[in-house]
Coordinates of C-alpha atoms in Angstrom, one line a residue:
X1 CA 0.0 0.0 0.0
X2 CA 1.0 3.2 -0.2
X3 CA -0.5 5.8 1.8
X4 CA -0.4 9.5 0.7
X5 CA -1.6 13.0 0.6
X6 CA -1.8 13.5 -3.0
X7 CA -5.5 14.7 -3.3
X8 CA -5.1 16.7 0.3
X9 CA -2.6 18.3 -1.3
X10 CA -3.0 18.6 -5.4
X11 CA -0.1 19.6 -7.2
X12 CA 1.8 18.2 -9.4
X13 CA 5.2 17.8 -7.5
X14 CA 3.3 15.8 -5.4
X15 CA 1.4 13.9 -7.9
X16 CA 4.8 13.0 -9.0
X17 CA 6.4 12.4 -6.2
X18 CA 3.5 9.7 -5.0
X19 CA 2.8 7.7 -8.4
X20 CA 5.8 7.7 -9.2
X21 CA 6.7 5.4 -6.1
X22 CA 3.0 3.2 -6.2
X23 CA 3.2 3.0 -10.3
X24 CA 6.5 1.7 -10.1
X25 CA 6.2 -0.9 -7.4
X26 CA 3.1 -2.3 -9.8
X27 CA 5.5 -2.1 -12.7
X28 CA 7.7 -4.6 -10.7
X29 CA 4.8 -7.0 -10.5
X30 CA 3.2 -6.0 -6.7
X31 CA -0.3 -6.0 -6.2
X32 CA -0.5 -2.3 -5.0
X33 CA -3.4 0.1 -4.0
X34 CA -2.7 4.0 -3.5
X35 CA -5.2 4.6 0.0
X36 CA -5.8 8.2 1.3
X37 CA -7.2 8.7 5.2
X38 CA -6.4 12.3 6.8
X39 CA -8.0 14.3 9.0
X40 CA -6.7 17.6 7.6
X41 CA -9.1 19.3 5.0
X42 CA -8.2 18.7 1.5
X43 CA -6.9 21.7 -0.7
X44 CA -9.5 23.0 -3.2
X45 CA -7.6 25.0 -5.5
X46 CA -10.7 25.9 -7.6
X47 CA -12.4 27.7 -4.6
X48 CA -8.5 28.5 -3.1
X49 CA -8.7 27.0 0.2
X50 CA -9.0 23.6 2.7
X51 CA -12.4 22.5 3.1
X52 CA -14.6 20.0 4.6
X53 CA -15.5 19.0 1.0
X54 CA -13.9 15.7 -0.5
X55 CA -15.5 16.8 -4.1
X56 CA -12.4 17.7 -5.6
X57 CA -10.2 15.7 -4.1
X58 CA -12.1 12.7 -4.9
X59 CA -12.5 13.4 -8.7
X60 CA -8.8 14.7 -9.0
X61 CA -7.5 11.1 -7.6
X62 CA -9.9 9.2 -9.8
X63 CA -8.4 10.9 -12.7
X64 CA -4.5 11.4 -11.4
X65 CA -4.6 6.9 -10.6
X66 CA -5.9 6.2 -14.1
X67 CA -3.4 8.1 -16.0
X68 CA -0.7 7.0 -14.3
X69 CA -1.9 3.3 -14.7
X70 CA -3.2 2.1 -11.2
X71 CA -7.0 2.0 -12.5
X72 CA -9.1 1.7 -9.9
X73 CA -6.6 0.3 -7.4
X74 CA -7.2 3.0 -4.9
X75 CA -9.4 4.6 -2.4
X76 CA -10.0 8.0 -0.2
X77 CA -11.8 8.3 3.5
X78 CA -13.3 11.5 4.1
X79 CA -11.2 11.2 8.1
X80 CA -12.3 14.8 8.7
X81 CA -15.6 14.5 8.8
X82 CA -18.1 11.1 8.1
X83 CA -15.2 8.5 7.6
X84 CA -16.7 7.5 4.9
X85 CA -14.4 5.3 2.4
X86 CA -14.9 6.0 -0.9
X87 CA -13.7 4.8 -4.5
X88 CA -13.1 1.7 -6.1
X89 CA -11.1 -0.3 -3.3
X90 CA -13.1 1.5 -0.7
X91 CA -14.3 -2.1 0.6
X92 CA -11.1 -3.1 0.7
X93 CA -9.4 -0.9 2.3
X94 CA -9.5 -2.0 6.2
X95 CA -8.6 -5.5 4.8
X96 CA -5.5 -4.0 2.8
X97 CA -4.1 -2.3 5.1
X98 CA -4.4 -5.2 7.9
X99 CA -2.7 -7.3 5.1
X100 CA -0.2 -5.9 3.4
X101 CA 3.2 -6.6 3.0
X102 CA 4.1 -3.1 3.9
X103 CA 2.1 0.3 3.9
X104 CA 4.0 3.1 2.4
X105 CA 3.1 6.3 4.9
X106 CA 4.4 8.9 2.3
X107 CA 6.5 11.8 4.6
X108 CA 4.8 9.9 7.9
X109 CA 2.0 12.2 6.5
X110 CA -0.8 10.6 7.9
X111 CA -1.4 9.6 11.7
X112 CA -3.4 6.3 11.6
X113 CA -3.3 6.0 15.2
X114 CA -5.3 9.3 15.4
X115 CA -7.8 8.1 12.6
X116 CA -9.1 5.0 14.4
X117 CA -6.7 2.9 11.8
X118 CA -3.7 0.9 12.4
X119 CA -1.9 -1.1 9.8
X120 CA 0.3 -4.3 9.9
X121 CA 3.6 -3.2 8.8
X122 CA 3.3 0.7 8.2
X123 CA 6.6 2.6 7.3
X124 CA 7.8 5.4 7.4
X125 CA 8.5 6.8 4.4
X126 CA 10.9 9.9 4.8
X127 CA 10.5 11.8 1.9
X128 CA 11.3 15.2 3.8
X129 CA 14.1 14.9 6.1
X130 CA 15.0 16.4 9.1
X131 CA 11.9 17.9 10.6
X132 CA 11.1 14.5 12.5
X133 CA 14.7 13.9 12.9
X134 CA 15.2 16.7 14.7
X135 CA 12.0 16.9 16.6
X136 CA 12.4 13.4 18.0
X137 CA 16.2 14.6 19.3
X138 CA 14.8 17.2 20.9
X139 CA 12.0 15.2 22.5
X140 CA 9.2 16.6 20.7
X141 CA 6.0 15.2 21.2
X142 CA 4.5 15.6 18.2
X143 CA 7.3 14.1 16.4
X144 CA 7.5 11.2 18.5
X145 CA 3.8 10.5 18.0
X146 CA 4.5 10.3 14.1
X147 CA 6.9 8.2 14.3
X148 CA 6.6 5.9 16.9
X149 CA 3.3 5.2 15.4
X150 CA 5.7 2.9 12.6
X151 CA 7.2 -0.5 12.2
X152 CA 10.1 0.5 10.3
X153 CA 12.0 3.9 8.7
X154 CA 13.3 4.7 5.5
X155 CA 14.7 8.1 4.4
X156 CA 16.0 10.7 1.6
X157 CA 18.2 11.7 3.5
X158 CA 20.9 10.0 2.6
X159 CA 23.5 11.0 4.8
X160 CA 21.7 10.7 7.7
X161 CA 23.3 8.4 10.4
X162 CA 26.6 8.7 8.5
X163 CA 29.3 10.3 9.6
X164 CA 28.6 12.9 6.7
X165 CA 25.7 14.4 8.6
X166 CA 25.5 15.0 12.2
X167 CA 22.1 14.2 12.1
X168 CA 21.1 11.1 14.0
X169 CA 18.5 9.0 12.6
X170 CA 15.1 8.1 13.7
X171 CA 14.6 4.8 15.1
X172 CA 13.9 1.7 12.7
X173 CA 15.8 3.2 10.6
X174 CA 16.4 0.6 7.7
X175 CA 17.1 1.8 4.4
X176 CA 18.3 5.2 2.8
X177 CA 16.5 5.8 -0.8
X178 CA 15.6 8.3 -2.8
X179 CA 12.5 8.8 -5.4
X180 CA 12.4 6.2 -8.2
X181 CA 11.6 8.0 -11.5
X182 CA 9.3 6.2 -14.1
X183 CA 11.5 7.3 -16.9
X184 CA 9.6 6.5 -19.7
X185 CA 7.7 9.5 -18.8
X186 CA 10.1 12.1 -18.8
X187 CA 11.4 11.9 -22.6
X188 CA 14.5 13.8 -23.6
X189 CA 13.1 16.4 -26.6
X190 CA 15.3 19.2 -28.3
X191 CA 15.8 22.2 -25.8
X192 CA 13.2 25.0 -27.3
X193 CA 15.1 27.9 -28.9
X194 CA 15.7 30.5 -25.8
X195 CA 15.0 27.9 -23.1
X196 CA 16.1 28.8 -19.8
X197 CA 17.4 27.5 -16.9
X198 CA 14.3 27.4 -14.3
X199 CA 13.1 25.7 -11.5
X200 CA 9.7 25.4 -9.4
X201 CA 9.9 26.7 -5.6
X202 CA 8.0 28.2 -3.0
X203 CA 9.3 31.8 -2.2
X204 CA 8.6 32.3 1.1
X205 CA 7.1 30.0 3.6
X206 CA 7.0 30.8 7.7
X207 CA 7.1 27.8 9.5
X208 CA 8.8 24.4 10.8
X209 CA 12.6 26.2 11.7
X210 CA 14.2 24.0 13.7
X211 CA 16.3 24.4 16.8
X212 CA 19.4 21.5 16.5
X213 CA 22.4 21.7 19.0
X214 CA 22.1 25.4 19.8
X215 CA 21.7 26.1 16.1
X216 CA 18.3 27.9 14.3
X217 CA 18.1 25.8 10.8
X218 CA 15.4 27.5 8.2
X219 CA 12.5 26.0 6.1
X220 CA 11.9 28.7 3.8
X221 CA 13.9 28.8 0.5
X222 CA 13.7 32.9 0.2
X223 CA 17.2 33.2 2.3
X224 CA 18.9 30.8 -0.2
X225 CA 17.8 32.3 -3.6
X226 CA 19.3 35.7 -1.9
X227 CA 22.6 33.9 -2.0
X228 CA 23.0 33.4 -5.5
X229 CA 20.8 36.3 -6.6
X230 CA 22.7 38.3 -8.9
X231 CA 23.5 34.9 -11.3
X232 CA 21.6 35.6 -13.6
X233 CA 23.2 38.6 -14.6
X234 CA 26.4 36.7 -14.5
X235 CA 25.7 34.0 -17.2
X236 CA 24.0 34.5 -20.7
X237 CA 21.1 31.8 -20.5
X238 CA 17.8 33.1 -19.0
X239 CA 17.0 32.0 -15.3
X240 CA 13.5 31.6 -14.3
X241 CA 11.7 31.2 -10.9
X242 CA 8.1 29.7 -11.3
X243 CA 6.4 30.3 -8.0
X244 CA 3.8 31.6 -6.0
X245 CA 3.2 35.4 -7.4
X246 CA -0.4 35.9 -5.6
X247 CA -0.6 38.8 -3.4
X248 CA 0.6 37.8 -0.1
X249 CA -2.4 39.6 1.5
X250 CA -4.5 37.4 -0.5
X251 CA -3.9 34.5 0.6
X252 CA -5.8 32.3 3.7
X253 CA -4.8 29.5 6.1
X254 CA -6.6 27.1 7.5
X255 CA -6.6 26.5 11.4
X256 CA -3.2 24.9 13.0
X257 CA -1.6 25.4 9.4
X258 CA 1.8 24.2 10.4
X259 CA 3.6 26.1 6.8
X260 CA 2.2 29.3 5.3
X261 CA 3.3 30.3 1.8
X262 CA 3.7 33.9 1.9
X263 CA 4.5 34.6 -1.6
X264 CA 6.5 37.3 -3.3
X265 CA 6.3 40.4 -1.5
X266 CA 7.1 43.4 -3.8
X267 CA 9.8 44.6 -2.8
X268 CA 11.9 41.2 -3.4
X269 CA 9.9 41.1 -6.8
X270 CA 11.5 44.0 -7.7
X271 CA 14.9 43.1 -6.1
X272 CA 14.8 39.6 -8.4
X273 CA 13.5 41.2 -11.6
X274 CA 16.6 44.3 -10.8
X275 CA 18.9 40.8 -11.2
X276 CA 17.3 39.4 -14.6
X277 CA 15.4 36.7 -13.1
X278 CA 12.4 35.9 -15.1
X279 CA 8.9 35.6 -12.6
X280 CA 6.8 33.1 -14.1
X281 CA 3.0 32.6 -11.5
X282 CA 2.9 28.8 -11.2
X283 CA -0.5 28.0 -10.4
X284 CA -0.5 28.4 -14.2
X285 CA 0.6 24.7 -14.9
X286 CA 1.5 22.8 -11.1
X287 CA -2.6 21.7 -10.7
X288 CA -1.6 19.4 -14.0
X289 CA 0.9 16.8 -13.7
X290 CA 1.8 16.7 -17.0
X291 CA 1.4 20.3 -17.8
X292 CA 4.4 20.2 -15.4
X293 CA 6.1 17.7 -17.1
X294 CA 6.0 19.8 -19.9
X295 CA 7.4 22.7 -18.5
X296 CA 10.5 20.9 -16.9
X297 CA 10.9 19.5 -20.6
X298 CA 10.8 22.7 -22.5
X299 CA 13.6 23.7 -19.6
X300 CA 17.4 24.2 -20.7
X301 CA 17.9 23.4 -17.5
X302 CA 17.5 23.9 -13.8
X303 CA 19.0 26.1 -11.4
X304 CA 17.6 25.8 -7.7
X305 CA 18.2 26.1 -4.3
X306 CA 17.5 23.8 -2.0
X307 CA 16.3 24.4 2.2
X308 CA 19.0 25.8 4.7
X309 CA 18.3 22.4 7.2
X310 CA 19.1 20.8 4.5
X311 CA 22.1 22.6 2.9
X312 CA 23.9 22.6 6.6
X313 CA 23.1 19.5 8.5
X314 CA 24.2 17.8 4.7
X315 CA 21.0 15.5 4.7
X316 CA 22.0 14.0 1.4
X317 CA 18.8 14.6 0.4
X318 CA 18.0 15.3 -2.9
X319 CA 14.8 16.8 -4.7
X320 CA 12.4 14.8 -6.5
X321 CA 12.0 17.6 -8.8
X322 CA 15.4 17.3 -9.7
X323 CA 15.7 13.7 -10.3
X324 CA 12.9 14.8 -13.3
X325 CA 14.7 17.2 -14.7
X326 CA 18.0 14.8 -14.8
X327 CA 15.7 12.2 -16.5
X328 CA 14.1 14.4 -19.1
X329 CA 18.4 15.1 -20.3
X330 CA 18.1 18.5 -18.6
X331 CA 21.2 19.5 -16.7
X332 CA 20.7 20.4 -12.8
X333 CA 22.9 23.0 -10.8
X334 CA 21.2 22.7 -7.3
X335 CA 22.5 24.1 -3.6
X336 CA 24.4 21.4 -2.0
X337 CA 23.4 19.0 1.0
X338 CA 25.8 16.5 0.2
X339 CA 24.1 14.4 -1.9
X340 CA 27.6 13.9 -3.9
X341 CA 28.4 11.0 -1.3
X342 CA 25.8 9.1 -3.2
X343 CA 25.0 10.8 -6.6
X344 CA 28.0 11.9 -9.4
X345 CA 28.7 15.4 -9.9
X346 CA 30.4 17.3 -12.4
X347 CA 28.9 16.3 -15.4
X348 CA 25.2 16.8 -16.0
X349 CA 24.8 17.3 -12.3
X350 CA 26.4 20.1 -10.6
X351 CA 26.3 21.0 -6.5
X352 CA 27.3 24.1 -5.4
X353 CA 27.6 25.9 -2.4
X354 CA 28.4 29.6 -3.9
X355 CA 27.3 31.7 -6.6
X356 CA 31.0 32.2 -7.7
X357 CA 30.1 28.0 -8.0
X358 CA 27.3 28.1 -9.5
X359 CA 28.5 30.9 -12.4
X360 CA 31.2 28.0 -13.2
X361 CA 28.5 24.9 -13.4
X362 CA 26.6 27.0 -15.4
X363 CA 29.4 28.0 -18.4
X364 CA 30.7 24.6 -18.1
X365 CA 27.1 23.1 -19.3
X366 CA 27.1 25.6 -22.0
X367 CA 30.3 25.0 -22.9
X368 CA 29.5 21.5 -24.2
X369 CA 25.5 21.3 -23.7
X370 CA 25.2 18.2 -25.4
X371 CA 27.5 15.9 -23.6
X372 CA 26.1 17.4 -20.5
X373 CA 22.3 16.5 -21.6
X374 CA 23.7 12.8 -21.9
X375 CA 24.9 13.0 -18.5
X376 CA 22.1 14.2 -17.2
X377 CA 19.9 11.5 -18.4
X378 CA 23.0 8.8 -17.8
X379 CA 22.3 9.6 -13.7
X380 CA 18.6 9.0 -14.1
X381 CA 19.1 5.9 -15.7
X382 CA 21.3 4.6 -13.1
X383 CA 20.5 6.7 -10.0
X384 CA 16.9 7.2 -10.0
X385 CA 15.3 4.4 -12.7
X386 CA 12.5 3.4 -10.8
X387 CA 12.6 -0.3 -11.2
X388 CA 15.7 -0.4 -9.8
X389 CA 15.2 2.5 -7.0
X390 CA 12.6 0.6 -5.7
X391 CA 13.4 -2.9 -6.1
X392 CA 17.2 -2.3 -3.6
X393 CA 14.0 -0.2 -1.2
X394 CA 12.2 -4.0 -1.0
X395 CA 15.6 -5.8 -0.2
X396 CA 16.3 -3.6 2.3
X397 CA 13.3 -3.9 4.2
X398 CA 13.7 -7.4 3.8
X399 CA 10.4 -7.5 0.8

């Protein structure tokens, strides 16, 4: 099983990021259902905010499971209000999850303990590292509820419990992944005339800093982009930031929201247009998996930062955005959290820690754009493919 919030929460990174893991596992020949049980209200994004309404959730994961193959293996309960299972495999689910080999619990996103639900072997599956990490260090309850809740741990973090990250990891701990990449998906087209490098990134988001050892560690990505601001008017490709470009004033938050997007306030609009970044509002094409897709295709590129918890405590993790880009041929320059103890860098995949290092990855794609393309896809195909991403995952948790 695996056990998401892609409906809660319906965008396309996340769309990815979930059927790309319960596709794959049913490409290897598993009998797998996609189940969805929270007691948050789900995201509307035609009416613009959470509410106690499973309408669009419930037609958006209908359509997102048959497109990416799983049919009607998959169900949704409404845990906010009736508890009402609905969708194909909504008399199954109880039985599945009692059942199953193992339940994926996608970023230990959903607290089955506090749904009236338990499952038989229900993991955690760490696609967002070091909140719980640190949380459960520091003795937080909340934390310790998620993930004490589980049978067994698996990570993105990479680094973590390594002596390349002082991070400790969370207990059960048993295998260290990263997210498997249906590749036929992603195919490798000619670069459009004018591309740019770009990327897709929340601005500014208040919440979930963590205190770690003394040290304040930041969610937000805004800080990061201000450290390589002026790139763009340091290298001749275009650079692009597709993000949230609502008025901040405009936007709402639903009780106990534990991360609040803030958007682009204008002054740092105008400081980021002053430096030749291109603004592009991506509401336009991230309620669309492949209207996504598409737009990382027609990419030369991507540039990106990555979160400061990340970047210092070296996490290894890497983004699941960026593992698409590699596969569609596109070469990645992205902020480093160490991720070069597991993944190659250098040629189609570049880490830096500097602008002055991320000027250089930059003219040395252009410099030979082709060979770098290659290499791109060349660390998809043995990094990220997800047959074989996902079939090491199953060894290691002895499946």
């Amino acid at each position: 099983m695996v056990l998401g919030t892609a409906a809660s929460n319906p965008y396309a990174g996340m769309a990815w990021m979930h059927m790309q893991i319960a596709a794959g596992l049913l490409r290897l020949g598993h009998d797998v259902h996609y189940l969805e049980t929270t007691s948050n209200w789900p995201y509307d994004p035609v009416r613009q905010e959470k509410l106690p309404d499973s309408t669009y959730a419930v037609d958006y994961l209908a359509a997102l499971t048959k497109r990416f193959g799983l049919g009607d293996r998959w169900a949704y309960r409404r845990s906010f209000s009736d508890r009402a299972w609905l969708g194909p495999s909504a008399g199954l689910a109880l039985d599945l999850l009692a059942s199953a080999d193992a339940v994926f619990n996608i970023a230990g996103a959903t607290r089955l303990d506090e749904d009236g639900l338990s499952a038989r072997n229900l993991v955690y599956f760490g696609t967002d590292p070091v909140i719980h990490e640190v949380g459960y260090e520091n003795g937080d309850d909340e934390a310790r509820g998620v993930v004490d809740q589980h049978d067994a741990v698996v990570t993105y973090g990479e680094n973590i419990g390594t002596p390349a990250s002082p991070l400790p990891p969370l207990p059960g701990l048993k295998a260290r992944t990263r997210q498997p990449v249906l590749l036929d998906l992603w195919p490798v087209e000619p670069v459009p005339n004018g591309a740019a490098y770009t990327t897709v990134a929340n601005w500014k988001q208040d919440g979930r800093e963590v205190q770690f050892r003394g040290e304040r560690y930041l969610w937000s990505k805004d800080v990061e982009f201000q450290r390589v601001i002026d790139v763009p008017t340091r290298v001749p490709p275009p650079i692009e930031l597709a993000t949230n470009l609502a008025p901040p004033e405009s936007m709402r938050y639903g009780e106990g929201e534990p991360v609040k997007t803030r958007g682009v306030i204008s002054d740092a609009r105008a400081e980021l247009e002053a430096n030749r970044w291109r603004l592009v509002d991506a509401q336009s094409f991230t309620l669309d998996p492949w209207s996504y897709r598409d737009y990382i295709v027609a990419s030369r590129g991507e540039f990106g930062v990555a979160r400061d918890l990340n970047v210092r405590l070296c996490s290894g993790w890497f983004s699941e955005r960026s593992a698409c880009y590699l596969a569609a041929g596109r070469p990645v320059v992205t902020q480093d959290t160490g991720f070069g103890t597991v993944l190659p860098t250098g040629e189609g995949l570049f880490a830096f820690r500097t602008a002055d290092e991320a000027v250089a990855a930059i003219a040395s794609i252009e410099a030979d754009y082709e060979h770098h393309s290659r290499a791109a896809r060349e660390i998809a195909e043995q990094y990220f493919r997800a047959e074989t991403v996902l079939t090491r995952l199953l060894e290691d948790l002895g499946l």
